[in-house]
């Protein structure tokens, strides 16, 4: 395994050392092209405002690497959004966390004061976006949103430095997905990435600033029960929707109260959230190259009617499933579905 060391700053000078260490080409102080001995792909760095920068990564490795990020004098929060089909290992304070949309845990927020490492899988496309934010911009937000308010969302305090580890909301997943079809070598990519990054940051801040209002209306026990049912839904996307009656019993509530509190907490009904997440999973399966036909995917997702599946997919992505389908390559090994 090859190991590389780097640090972050809001300006591009940190890239020179990393590109040299990796043997990659640095273009216009923005793009690092992965050298052929490691794989293929690139990263793209841009400064959005004096206090916010973004790093987009899109590459496939053919040899294992480990990226060690050192602490630096820059006081930053690092928002890591990972849309990869296969999870990477993110190590924080000697604890390994799997991160990636395939395991529904694709978001981490880390303080730059804490060292971390990133170990992507080989022979898999890695799609990730890191937004670097000056701590001064978020100090007021952090102060007004203490850790105990997020206990059900895995916020923790490590050596007095907050970090966060949870799923990416559906709207943010769609924003990140839109970057997959863009080329970093097009002149339009830079403003597009800046816009996407600001929307993602806004989604995060809006999502959790609203938790104060929700907290005042829902007790901590009820929030825990509602989150338990959401986790159940995300863990059973290959199955049919289990019914509101089943979920409300799991939460220990009446169906009417459960639906009301679920919508207040997640701004969606249980069934609609389940369908949306299931279509996001379908999108990953369609592009995985693990299937010979659409029928196989529909079968795996427990749908019986192609027309219904196609209509739900079109509602979310505004295109047909066949437009995203990548047929299984003859040499690809048989896929095993984990239930």
mmCIF file of C-alpha atoms in Angstrom:
data_model
loop_
_atom_site.group_PDB
_atom_site.id
_atom_site.type_symbol
_atom_site.label_atom_id
_atom_site.label_comp_id
_atom_site.label_asym_id
_atom_site.label_seq_id
_atom_site.Cartn_x
_atom_site.Cartn_y
_atom_site.Cartn_z
ATOM 1 C CA UNK A 1 0.000 0.000 0.000
ATOM 2 C CA UNK A 2 1.283 3.435 -0.948
ATOM 3 C CA UNK A 3 0.861 6.199 1.634
ATOM 4 C CA UNK A 4 0.655 9.925 1.001
ATOM 5 C CA UNK A 5 0.566 12.829 3.429
ATOM 6 C CA UNK A 6 -1.101 16.184 2.930
ATOM 7 C CA UNK A 7 -2.805 19.073 4.724
ATOM 8 C CA UNK A 8 -5.676 21.390 3.820
ATOM 9 C CA UNK A 9 -5.995 25.131 3.401
ATOM 10 C CA UNK A 10 -8.614 27.324 1.769
ATOM 11 C CA UNK A 11 -6.127 28.296 -0.951
ATOM 12 C CA UNK A 12 -4.482 25.883 -3.435
ATOM 13 C CA UNK A 13 -0.883 25.817 -2.147
ATOM 14 C CA UNK A 14 -1.398 22.481 -0.337
ATOM 15 C CA UNK A 15 -1.841 20.740 -3.718
ATOM 16 C CA UNK A 16 1.744 21.269 -4.873
ATOM 17 C CA UNK A 17 3.181 18.955 -2.216
ATOM 18 C CA UNK A 18 0.520 16.271 -2.704
ATOM 19 C CA UNK A 19 0.801 16.235 -6.515
ATOM 20 C CA UNK A 20 4.598 15.947 -6.252
ATOM 21 C CA UNK A 21 4.409 13.153 -3.666
ATOM 22 C CA UNK A 22 1.898 11.163 -5.752
ATOM 23 C CA UNK A 23 3.681 11.813 -9.047
ATOM 24 C CA UNK A 24 0.520 13.351 -10.472
ATOM 25 C CA UNK A 25 0.173 16.304 -12.825
ATOM 26 C CA UNK A 26 -1.084 19.597 -11.375
ATOM 27 C CA UNK A 27 -3.036 21.696 -13.891
ATOM 28 C CA UNK A 28 -3.884 25.387 -13.309
ATOM 29 C CA UNK A 29 -3.541 24.969 -9.535
ATOM 30 C CA UNK A 30 -6.933 23.212 -9.637
ATOM 31 C CA UNK A 31 -6.697 19.713 -11.122
ATOM 32 C CA UNK A 32 -4.486 16.846 -9.930
ATOM 33 C CA UNK A 33 -4.413 14.048 -12.511
ATOM 34 C CA UNK A 34 -3.907 10.608 -10.920
ATOM 35 C CA UNK A 35 -0.709 8.976 -12.286
ATOM 36 C CA UNK A 36 -1.192 5.791 -14.338
ATOM 37 C CA UNK A 37 0.739 3.648 -11.843
ATOM 38 C CA UNK A 38 -1.984 4.367 -9.245
ATOM 39 C CA UNK A 39 -5.066 4.351 -11.474
ATOM 40 C CA UNK A 40 -6.972 6.957 -13.443
ATOM 41 C CA UNK A 41 -9.059 10.005 -12.625
ATOM 42 C CA UNK A 42 -8.499 13.324 -10.950
ATOM 43 C CA UNK A 43 -9.345 15.769 -8.190
ATOM 44 C CA UNK A 44 -10.524 19.345 -8.658
ATOM 45 C CA UNK A 45 -9.988 22.143 -6.108
ATOM 46 C CA UNK A 46 -11.551 25.600 -6.177
ATOM 47 C CA UNK A 47 -11.978 28.477 -3.750
ATOM 48 C CA UNK A 48 -15.639 29.508 -3.603
ATOM 49 C CA UNK A 49 -15.362 32.478 -1.223
ATOM 50 C CA UNK A 50 -12.548 33.660 1.080
ATOM 51 C CA UNK A 51 -13.951 31.315 3.748
ATOM 52 C CA UNK A 52 -15.175 28.311 1.708
ATOM 53 C CA UNK A 53 -13.395 25.974 -0.744
ATOM 54 C CA UNK A 54 -14.315 22.699 -2.426
ATOM 55 C CA UNK A 55 -12.409 19.567 -3.447
ATOM 56 C CA UNK A 56 -14.118 17.164 -5.866
ATOM 57 C CA UNK A 57 -12.669 13.662 -6.338
ATOM 58 C CA UNK A 58 -13.481 11.278 -9.183
ATOM 59 C CA UNK A 59 -11.058 8.384 -9.728
ATOM 60 C CA UNK A 60 -10.538 4.632 -9.910
ATOM 61 C CA UNK A 61 -7.501 3.087 -8.221
ATOM 62 C CA UNK A 62 -5.694 -0.055 -9.346
ATOM 63 C CA UNK A 63 -3.402 -0.184 -6.323
ATOM 64 C CA UNK A 64 -4.228 0.450 -2.628
ATOM 65 C CA UNK A 65 -3.379 3.874 -1.202
ATOM 66 C CA UNK A 66 -3.861 5.650 2.095
ATOM 67 C CA UNK A 67 -4.199 9.435 2.290
ATOM 68 C CA UNK A 68 -3.071 10.782 5.669
ATOM 69 C CA UNK A 69 -4.325 14.294 6.384
ATOM 70 C CA UNK A 70 -2.260 16.228 8.923
ATOM 71 C CA UNK A 71 -3.459 18.942 11.271
ATOM 72 C CA UNK A 72 -2.665 22.436 10.065
ATOM 73 C CA UNK A 73 -2.829 25.975 11.369
ATOM 74 C CA UNK A 74 -5.962 26.586 9.325
ATOM 75 C CA UNK A 75 -9.104 26.491 11.484
ATOM 76 C CA UNK A 76 -11.472 24.551 9.233
ATOM 77 C CA UNK A 77 -14.435 22.217 9.241
ATOM 78 C CA UNK A 78 -14.241 19.522 6.552
ATOM 79 C CA UNK A 79 -17.590 18.357 5.132
ATOM 80 C CA UNK A 80 -17.005 15.012 3.386
ATOM 81 C CA UNK A 81 -19.832 13.861 1.071
ATOM 82 C CA UNK A 82 -19.225 10.394 -0.394
ATOM 83 C CA UNK A 83 -21.365 9.058 -3.247
ATOM 84 C CA UNK A 84 -19.205 5.995 -4.032
ATOM 85 C CA UNK A 85 -20.928 2.654 -4.596
ATOM 86 C CA UNK A 86 -18.343 0.859 -2.462
ATOM 87 C CA UNK A 87 -17.419 2.246 0.975
ATOM 88 C CA UNK A 88 -14.059 3.793 1.784
ATOM 89 C CA UNK A 89 -12.428 3.729 5.206
ATOM 90 C CA UNK A 90 -12.258 7.044 7.027
ATOM 91 C CA UNK A 91 -10.116 6.872 10.165
ATOM 92 C CA UNK A 92 -10.596 9.483 12.899
ATOM 93 C CA UNK A 93 -8.705 9.208 16.184
ATOM 94 C CA UNK A 94 -7.730 5.580 15.403
ATOM 95 C CA UNK A 95 -11.360 4.561 14.801
ATOM 96 C CA UNK A 96 -12.341 3.279 11.338
ATOM 97 C CA UNK A 97 -15.623 4.432 9.815
ATOM 98 C CA UNK A 98 -17.051 3.048 6.585
ATOM 99 C CA UNK A 99 -18.318 5.870 4.418
ATOM 100 C CA UNK A 100 -20.221 5.717 1.128
ATOM 101 C CA UNK A 101 -23.757 5.960 -0.217
ATOM 102 C CA UNK A 102 -24.027 2.178 -0.584
ATOM 103 C CA UNK A 103 -24.120 1.832 3.215
ATOM 104 C CA UNK A 104 -26.325 4.929 3.687
ATOM 105 C CA UNK A 105 -23.591 6.679 5.652
ATOM 106 C CA UNK A 106 -21.990 9.036 3.208
ATOM 107 C CA UNK A 107 -21.517 12.207 5.239
ATOM 108 C CA UNK A 108 -18.856 13.103 7.779
ATOM 109 C CA UNK A 109 -17.950 16.475 9.252
ATOM 110 C CA UNK A 110 -14.478 16.669 10.772
ATOM 111 C CA UNK A 111 -12.495 19.401 12.427
ATOM 112 C CA UNK A 112 -9.185 20.181 10.747
ATOM 113 C CA UNK A 113 -7.680 20.058 14.247
ATOM 114 C CA UNK A 114 -8.158 16.274 14.194
ATOM 115 C CA UNK A 115 -5.913 14.177 11.954
ATOM 116 C CA UNK A 116 -7.634 11.640 9.740
ATOM 117 C CA UNK A 117 -6.889 9.187 6.950
ATOM 118 C CA UNK A 118 -8.832 8.132 3.856
ATOM 119 C CA UNK A 119 -8.450 4.684 2.294
ATOM 120 C CA UNK A 120 -10.531 4.154 -0.876
ATOM 121 C CA UNK A 121 -11.243 0.692 -2.352
ATOM 122 C CA UNK A 122 -9.488 -0.395 -5.541
ATOM 123 C CA UNK A 123 -11.146 -1.027 -8.926
ATOM 124 C CA UNK A 124 -14.195 1.021 -7.895
ATOM 125 C CA UNK A 125 -15.184 4.525 -8.959
ATOM 126 C CA UNK A 126 -14.802 6.981 -6.094
ATOM 127 C CA UNK A 127 -17.068 10.029 -6.186
ATOM 128 C CA UNK A 128 -16.574 12.357 -3.227
ATOM 129 C CA UNK A 129 -16.791 16.048 -2.465
ATOM 130 C CA UNK A 130 -15.094 17.824 0.418
ATOM 131 C CA UNK A 131 -16.181 21.322 1.391
ATOM 132 C CA UNK A 132 -13.680 23.227 3.534
ATOM 133 C CA UNK A 133 -15.226 25.937 5.695
ATOM 134 C CA UNK A 134 -13.516 28.515 7.895
ATOM 135 C CA UNK A 135 -14.582 27.808 11.475
ATOM 136 C CA UNK A 136 -15.359 31.476 12.048
ATOM 137 C CA UNK A 137 -18.267 31.169 9.616
ATOM 138 C CA UNK A 138 -19.842 28.337 11.607
ATOM 139 C CA UNK A 139 -18.927 29.178 15.211
ATOM 140 C CA UNK A 140 -22.318 30.770 15.844
ATOM 141 C CA UNK A 141 -24.128 27.794 14.327
ATOM 142 C CA UNK A 142 -22.132 25.295 16.412
ATOM 143 C CA UNK A 143 -22.721 27.311 19.582
ATOM 144 C CA UNK A 144 -26.478 27.358 18.999
ATOM 145 C CA UNK A 145 -26.634 23.637 18.176
ATOM 146 C CA UNK A 146 -24.973 21.780 21.084
ATOM 147 C CA UNK A 147 -24.112 18.137 20.762
ATOM 148 C CA UNK A 148 -26.866 16.754 22.961
ATOM 149 C CA UNK A 149 -29.488 17.995 20.495
ATOM 150 C CA UNK A 150 -28.036 15.619 17.901
ATOM 151 C CA UNK A 151 -27.484 12.529 19.998
ATOM 152 C CA UNK A 152 -29.745 10.505 17.708
ATOM 153 C CA UNK A 153 -27.789 11.713 14.661
ATOM 154 C CA UNK A 154 -24.366 10.498 15.796
ATOM 155 C CA UNK A 155 -22.895 13.933 16.625
ATOM 156 C CA UNK A 156 -20.081 13.457 19.116
ATOM 157 C CA UNK A 157 -17.438 15.515 20.838
ATOM 158 C CA UNK A 158 -13.880 14.295 20.415
ATOM 159 C CA UNK A 159 -11.269 16.256 22.370
ATOM 160 C CA UNK A 160 -13.662 19.236 22.363
ATOM 161 C CA UNK A 161 -13.829 19.153 18.565
ATOM 162 C CA UNK A 162 -17.200 18.196 17.030
ATOM 163 C CA UNK A 163 -17.602 15.776 14.182
ATOM 164 C CA UNK A 164 -20.588 14.198 12.498
ATOM 165 C CA UNK A 165 -21.201 10.873 10.765
ATOM 166 C CA UNK A 166 -24.564 10.042 9.174
ATOM 167 C CA UNK A 167 -26.496 9.504 5.955
ATOM 168 C CA UNK A 168 -26.694 12.084 3.161
ATOM 169 C CA UNK A 169 -30.204 13.412 2.640
ATOM 170 C CA UNK A 170 -31.861 12.537 -0.656
ATOM 171 C CA UNK A 171 -31.744 16.052 -2.110
ATOM 172 C CA UNK A 172 -28.013 16.281 -1.469
ATOM 173 C CA UNK A 173 -27.444 12.878 -3.057
ATOM 174 C CA UNK A 174 -29.079 14.117 -6.239
ATOM 175 C CA UNK A 175 -26.890 17.240 -6.232
ATOM 176 C CA UNK A 176 -23.714 15.175 -5.880
ATOM 177 C CA UNK A 177 -24.906 12.713 -8.494
ATOM 178 C CA UNK A 178 -25.254 15.549 -11.002
ATOM 179 C CA UNK A 179 -21.474 16.027 -10.846
ATOM 180 C CA UNK A 180 -20.856 12.526 -12.218
ATOM 181 C CA UNK A 181 -21.734 13.504 -15.779
ATOM 182 C CA UNK A 182 -19.645 16.707 -15.766
ATOM 183 C CA UNK A 183 -16.073 16.999 -17.021
ATOM 184 C CA UNK A 184 -13.619 18.908 -14.845
ATOM 185 C CA UNK A 185 -11.906 20.056 -18.036
ATOM 186 C CA UNK A 186 -14.913 22.055 -19.210
ATOM 187 C CA UNK A 187 -14.967 25.777 -18.400
ATOM 188 C CA UNK A 188 -18.480 25.452 -16.964
ATOM 189 C CA UNK A 189 -17.387 22.932 -14.317
ATOM 190 C CA UNK A 190 -15.895 25.478 -11.899
ATOM 191 C CA UNK A 191 -19.031 27.638 -11.438
ATOM 192 C CA UNK A 192 -21.192 24.499 -11.411
ATOM 193 C CA UNK A 193 -19.132 22.924 -8.620
ATOM 194 C CA UNK A 194 -19.276 26.152 -6.625
ATOM 195 C CA UNK A 195 -23.059 26.267 -6.913
ATOM 196 C CA UNK A 196 -23.479 22.604 -5.946
ATOM 197 C CA UNK A 197 -21.142 23.028 -2.949
ATOM 198 C CA UNK A 198 -23.051 26.022 -1.582
ATOM 199 C CA UNK A 199 -26.369 24.175 -2.008
ATOM 200 C CA UNK A 200 -24.979 21.147 -0.136
ATOM 201 C CA UNK A 201 -23.722 23.320 2.679
ATOM 202 C CA UNK A 202 -27.069 25.107 2.807
ATOM 203 C CA UNK A 203 -28.938 21.776 2.908
ATOM 204 C CA UNK A 204 -26.857 20.656 5.866
ATOM 205 C CA UNK A 205 -27.306 23.859 7.836
ATOM 206 C CA UNK A 206 -31.046 24.092 7.096
ATOM 207 C CA UNK A 207 -31.622 20.455 7.937
ATOM 208 C CA UNK A 208 -30.113 20.720 11.394
ATOM 209 C CA UNK A 209 -31.089 24.261 12.294
ATOM 210 C CA UNK A 210 -34.692 23.059 11.979
ATOM 211 C CA UNK A 211 -34.015 20.402 14.624
ATOM 212 C CA UNK A 212 -34.475 22.979 17.404
ATOM 213 C CA UNK A 213 -38.112 23.499 16.384
ATOM 214 C CA UNK A 214 -38.626 19.754 16.033
ATOM 215 C CA UNK A 215 -37.008 19.159 19.421
ATOM 216 C CA UNK A 216 -39.469 21.503 21.094
ATOM 217 C CA UNK A 217 -42.396 19.576 19.615
ATOM 218 C CA UNK A 218 -41.108 16.006 19.922
ATOM 219 C CA UNK A 219 -39.606 14.415 23.014
ATOM 220 C CA UNK A 220 -36.123 12.803 22.845
ATOM 221 C CA UNK A 221 -37.734 9.362 23.296
ATOM 222 C CA UNK A 222 -40.065 9.996 20.345
ATOM 223 C CA UNK A 223 -37.193 11.255 18.180
ATOM 224 C CA UNK A 224 -35.235 8.093 18.976
ATOM 225 C CA UNK A 225 -38.248 5.932 18.072
ATOM 226 C CA UNK A 226 -38.821 7.791 14.782
ATOM 227 C CA UNK A 227 -35.132 7.510 13.862
ATOM 228 C CA UNK A 228 -35.231 3.794 14.635
ATOM 229 C CA UNK A 229 -37.969 3.296 12.038
ATOM 230 C CA UNK A 230 -36.098 5.370 9.451
ATOM 231 C CA UNK A 231 -32.984 3.244 9.993
ATOM 232 C CA UNK A 232 -35.155 0.150 9.525
ATOM 233 C CA UNK A 233 -36.458 1.510 6.204
ATOM 234 C CA UNK A 234 -32.950 2.309 4.944
ATOM 235 C CA UNK A 235 -31.742 -1.154 5.956
ATOM 236 C CA UNK A 236 -34.568 -2.898 4.071
ATOM 237 C CA UNK A 237 -34.674 -1.091 0.730
ATOM 238 C CA UNK A 238 -34.607 -4.411 -1.121
ATOM 239 C CA UNK A 239 -37.932 -5.317 0.491
ATOM 240 C CA UNK A 240 -41.460 -3.949 -0.029
ATOM 241 C CA UNK A 241 -42.632 -1.055 2.144
ATOM 242 C CA UNK A 242 -43.500 -2.636 5.522
ATOM 243 C CA UNK A 243 -46.724 -0.571 6.161
ATOM 244 C CA UNK A 244 -47.338 2.365 8.487
ATOM 245 C CA UNK A 245 -49.038 0.018 10.941
ATOM 246 C CA UNK A 246 -45.838 -2.015 11.302
ATOM 247 C CA UNK A 247 -43.637 1.075 11.661
ATOM 248 C CA UNK A 248 -45.931 2.772 14.167
ATOM 249 C CA UNK A 249 -45.926 -0.371 16.315
ATOM 250 C CA UNK A 250 -42.119 -0.371 16.149
ATOM 251 C CA UNK A 251 -42.155 3.250 17.356
ATOM 252 C CA UNK A 252 -44.757 2.529 20.032
ATOM 253 C CA UNK A 253 -47.247 5.083 18.664
ATOM 254 C CA UNK A 254 -50.621 5.216 16.998
ATOM 255 C CA UNK A 255 -50.430 5.312 13.177
ATOM 256 C CA UNK A 256 -51.772 8.887 13.043
ATOM 257 C CA UNK A 257 -49.295 10.196 15.622
ATOM 258 C CA UNK A 258 -46.437 8.293 13.979
ATOM 259 C CA UNK A 259 -47.155 9.765 10.522
ATOM 260 C CA UNK A 260 -47.432 13.280 11.978
ATOM 261 C CA UNK A 261 -44.157 13.081 13.940
ATOM 262 C CA UNK A 262 -42.292 11.348 11.086
ATOM 263 C CA UNK A 263 -43.241 14.155 8.702
ATOM 264 C CA UNK A 264 -42.199 16.828 11.214
ATOM 265 C CA UNK A 265 -38.832 15.147 11.690
ATOM 266 C CA UNK A 266 -38.010 14.253 8.067
ATOM 267 C CA UNK A 267 -40.320 16.541 6.030
ATOM 268 C CA UNK A 268 -41.688 13.530 4.189
ATOM 269 C CA UNK A 269 -44.077 10.629 4.680
ATOM 270 C CA UNK A 270 -42.576 7.210 5.522
ATOM 271 C CA UNK A 271 -43.707 5.719 2.212
ATOM 272 C CA UNK A 272 -42.476 8.613 0.056
ATOM 273 C CA UNK A 273 -39.109 8.670 1.816
ATOM 274 C CA UNK A 274 -38.828 4.898 1.327
ATOM 275 C CA UNK A 275 -39.614 5.167 -2.397
ATOM 276 C CA UNK A 276 -37.157 8.036 -2.869
ATOM 277 C CA UNK A 277 -34.327 6.146 -1.161
ATOM 278 C CA UNK A 278 -35.262 3.002 -3.084
ATOM 279 C CA UNK A 279 -35.018 4.868 -6.397
ATOM 280 C CA UNK A 280 -31.595 6.207 -5.389
ATOM 281 C CA UNK A 281 -30.561 2.604 -4.728
ATOM 282 C CA UNK A 282 -32.061 1.597 -8.088
ATOM 283 C CA UNK A 283 -29.941 4.258 -9.782
ATOM 284 C CA UNK A 284 -26.777 2.773 -8.268
ATOM 285 C CA UNK A 285 -27.825 -0.745 -9.312
ATOM 286 C CA UNK A 286 -28.601 0.397 -12.854
ATOM 287 C CA UNK A 287 -25.116 1.848 -13.225
ATOM 288 C CA UNK A 288 -23.296 -0.947 -11.400
ATOM 289 C CA UNK A 289 -22.850 -3.212 -14.422
ATOM 290 C CA UNK A 290 -23.958 -6.193 -12.309
ATOM 291 C CA UNK A 291 -27.150 -7.033 -14.247
ATOM 292 C CA UNK A 292 -28.068 -8.373 -17.666
ATOM 293 C CA UNK A 293 -31.611 -6.947 -17.773
ATOM 294 C CA UNK A 294 -33.833 -4.374 -16.087
ATOM 295 C CA UNK A 295 -36.072 -7.233 -14.980
ATOM 296 C CA UNK A 296 -33.301 -8.566 -12.723
ATOM 297 C CA UNK A 297 -33.057 -5.217 -10.935
ATOM 298 C CA UNK A 298 -36.821 -4.965 -10.555
ATOM 299 C CA UNK A 299 -36.854 -8.483 -9.094
ATOM 300 C CA UNK A 300 -34.086 -7.632 -6.612
ATOM 301 C CA UNK A 301 -36.001 -4.546 -5.492
ATOM 302 C CA UNK A 302 -39.195 -6.564 -5.025
ATOM 303 C CA UNK A 303 -41.227 -4.817 -7.705
ATOM 304 C CA UNK A 304 -43.674 -6.818 -9.819
ATOM 305 C CA UNK A 305 -44.593 -4.204 -12.461
ATOM 306 C CA UNK A 306 -42.032 -2.611 -14.758
ATOM 307 C CA UNK A 307 -44.385 0.296 -15.509
ATOM 308 C CA UNK A 308 -44.729 1.230 -11.830
ATOM 309 C CA UNK A 309 -40.973 1.097 -11.269
ATOM 310 C CA UNK A 310 -40.306 3.200 -14.370
ATOM 311 C CA UNK A 311 -42.876 5.817 -13.345
ATOM 312 C CA UNK A 312 -41.393 6.209 -9.858
ATOM 313 C CA UNK A 313 -37.883 6.372 -11.269
ATOM 314 C CA UNK A 314 -38.914 9.032 -13.786
ATOM 315 C CA UNK A 315 -40.592 11.116 -11.051
ATOM 316 C CA UNK A 316 -37.264 11.446 -9.244
ATOM 317 C CA UNK A 317 -34.690 11.551 -12.057
ATOM 318 C CA UNK A 318 -36.790 12.830 -15.005
ATOM 319 C CA UNK A 319 -35.414 10.119 -17.259
ATOM 320 C CA UNK A 320 -36.142 6.448 -17.972
ATOM 321 C CA UNK A 321 -34.288 3.671 -16.101
ATOM 322 C CA UNK A 322 -33.082 2.352 -19.479
ATOM 323 C CA UNK A 323 -31.132 5.594 -19.993
ATOM 324 C CA UNK A 324 -29.014 4.847 -16.895
ATOM 325 C CA UNK A 325 -28.758 1.079 -17.354
ATOM 326 C CA UNK A 326 -25.292 -0.381 -17.898
ATOM 327 C CA UNK A 327 -25.488 -4.008 -18.961
ATOM 328 C CA UNK A 328 -23.335 -6.579 -17.234
ATOM 329 C CA UNK A 329 -19.972 -7.103 -18.889
ATOM 330 C CA UNK A 330 -19.492 -10.741 -19.996
ATOM 331 C CA UNK A 331 -16.280 -11.055 -17.969
ATOM 332 C CA UNK A 332 -17.775 -9.649 -14.756
ATOM 333 C CA UNK A 333 -18.230 -12.133 -11.933
ATOM 334 C CA UNK A 334 -21.666 -13.142 -10.688
ATOM 335 C CA UNK A 335 -23.063 -10.668 -8.167
ATOM 336 C CA UNK A 336 -24.084 -11.688 -4.676
ATOM 337 C CA UNK A 337 -26.870 -9.658 -3.059
ATOM 338 C CA UNK A 338 -26.523 -9.074 0.681
ATOM 339 C CA UNK A 339 -29.882 -8.987 2.407
#
